[in-house]
Steps between C-alpha positions, in 0.01 A plus 500: 500500500379829646750658715414510885651693779868520510511495877815343688474501871113437542499224265828322631312215664275462203794468270648217722182320520459496123868405432431217741192386297668539168791268638233233611354516139841445366553198707135394414588502129822304542298240726242484223772431249640212712142376535473482121841337432426242761154414343343581844246752409207247465565299829227685691183464287276728733482878572447578847608849578474478878503131600757406243763685682523186754665210332425131547596409865407136514554194291131493415503863364815421305332207349199694409700783334683234305184324376368831388818546291459153356189614321641767269663426167858588612519221744355243270701612193829592672525391856311160509646303785647791690554426865354708774841624602546632146176659502579690807812639336285674223227588755726706702611713218157575409379563855800726569423706193127536605607578868738775392224640277263520812782653702570783245123577528526541864840675489327750264158540650584551878753768454272670230213506762734631758625778292148582399386512877779732568390717218851544353428443124415752238196440278700415204711247684203339654337450164833349366527274805118385474587417115798290602284326748226405259752380253637277779170351569443446123827315485386237751197447291725478196715249670223270552372548156830396374520170714132419394615488140714187585256306712254329239646476138879607520810367673614861569346822537421726196799691374269787456374516843869439631608807314216714611570397859882595483444822318230615756733430801778704324251774417426521866856496585595766244217717638649480842848569385357821313289593805811474718703715255245778509488506883857654517572859403712538196570776253363505158761379249504692166543229211426485149149348413661209306660380829171499694366327195753214484485458882130444464549270197763292707240454772234385251727262321624353839124411588480351154809285540362387847168407334689296228727358768188359689375348172838338449455345867156407452567302190840361622651669186826536670567135491474490114728649236787538749748660263624864459502709318337261245145363584379202312803515281501868399506847659157556351294178456297397216161683471343173445594381833440830676148564355348149424197539754167677411421760551851639462508696834458175704865425411600792716352348818473115421798396254796407719751622217327831448464576866871442560583681192310814602660476848858523346406760264348724762797449692731619216256807465516573892887486497533746195241737649672507842844548332344790284349650816816480697706660223250778472491547867880531527508743202226703657646487855150411626442190734794325342564293827170357472516425139830331528363283788216400296720417208717290739199311632361437145838364399520268786143380463589425125790276604303320767223439232745346270684287775138394630412398136829305402486295831123417446343701773662387842329642792792725628552669186131523422435669829814729460355607165152586652670685783712715281175565300351661800814707536479616136136585563586706824762702318266559198235627732750709701657653177173583346377662833829681514456664153129557532340844561429607858230751599641826662499517870200752491290255313580199753247381754525641843744296731308332774751383765418160658285545823304808367159467358518511106 
């Protein structure tokens, strides 16, 4: 991302606002994970961005919501005979998830408008924040696009759309973390180019791994092949079982065995890359602390992933696995930003303290 002003004092309130929004997004991702694990995501079959923030308040409204749910394939094929009280349990998960999304929108927009009104944001920062806001609006539409995929012909949402929804949420999260880091003045670190390259590569592989993890969740692939380090009886399964669908590339997204295998292999790549980056950072005496923290988080994430698999995805381990994934992403963004080039002070946009016209 393009460097922006490295101002400290004028942007202190902005930093705390963005940190709060990032924390809410992290919470949103975890609630979304719980919604998926409890099969609650299709319990609300309408998209009402404003009026949908009010849950059913009477027995008649609850009955209407339940009757609407009974019309979709998930109820007929998986939950036929569900009681109203059981429906309420899954409804509250999805309603909480959507309400939190609305709250994040308000928590972002209102302070943003206030800061714009006070005239305390540089031009580059305003463009960055408008982009993040637009991505947030897109995320709401993607969320409904995901839910809609499970309302007519499927008993669950499309794993493609689920993965898109998750990656976009964490892309917004990463953008906020990067922006917060760039709002604090730090000296330029002299580092070898290869160290910068591996930090960027770590960040890219982290996003790829998160995408594959979402495919695993969408296909419930974590509940199959629950052995480690072997999968389907071997460390590398038979090619006939990995690539039996045509065209071949569909296996990477639709074949349960292939999706879980690529998630495992990417985890190994991520661990080796994190270890290599940490060793190089220590040897180069550049950002070694951040590299070692990242390696520790990746290691913990790998252990949690193995335990989650071996225990067939209990909700507590699965959410812990997802939470540490957010930590890994945060540390990867911070390490990449720490090693990235910064503009000189002379090239930075002019500081515009809050309360003055800008």
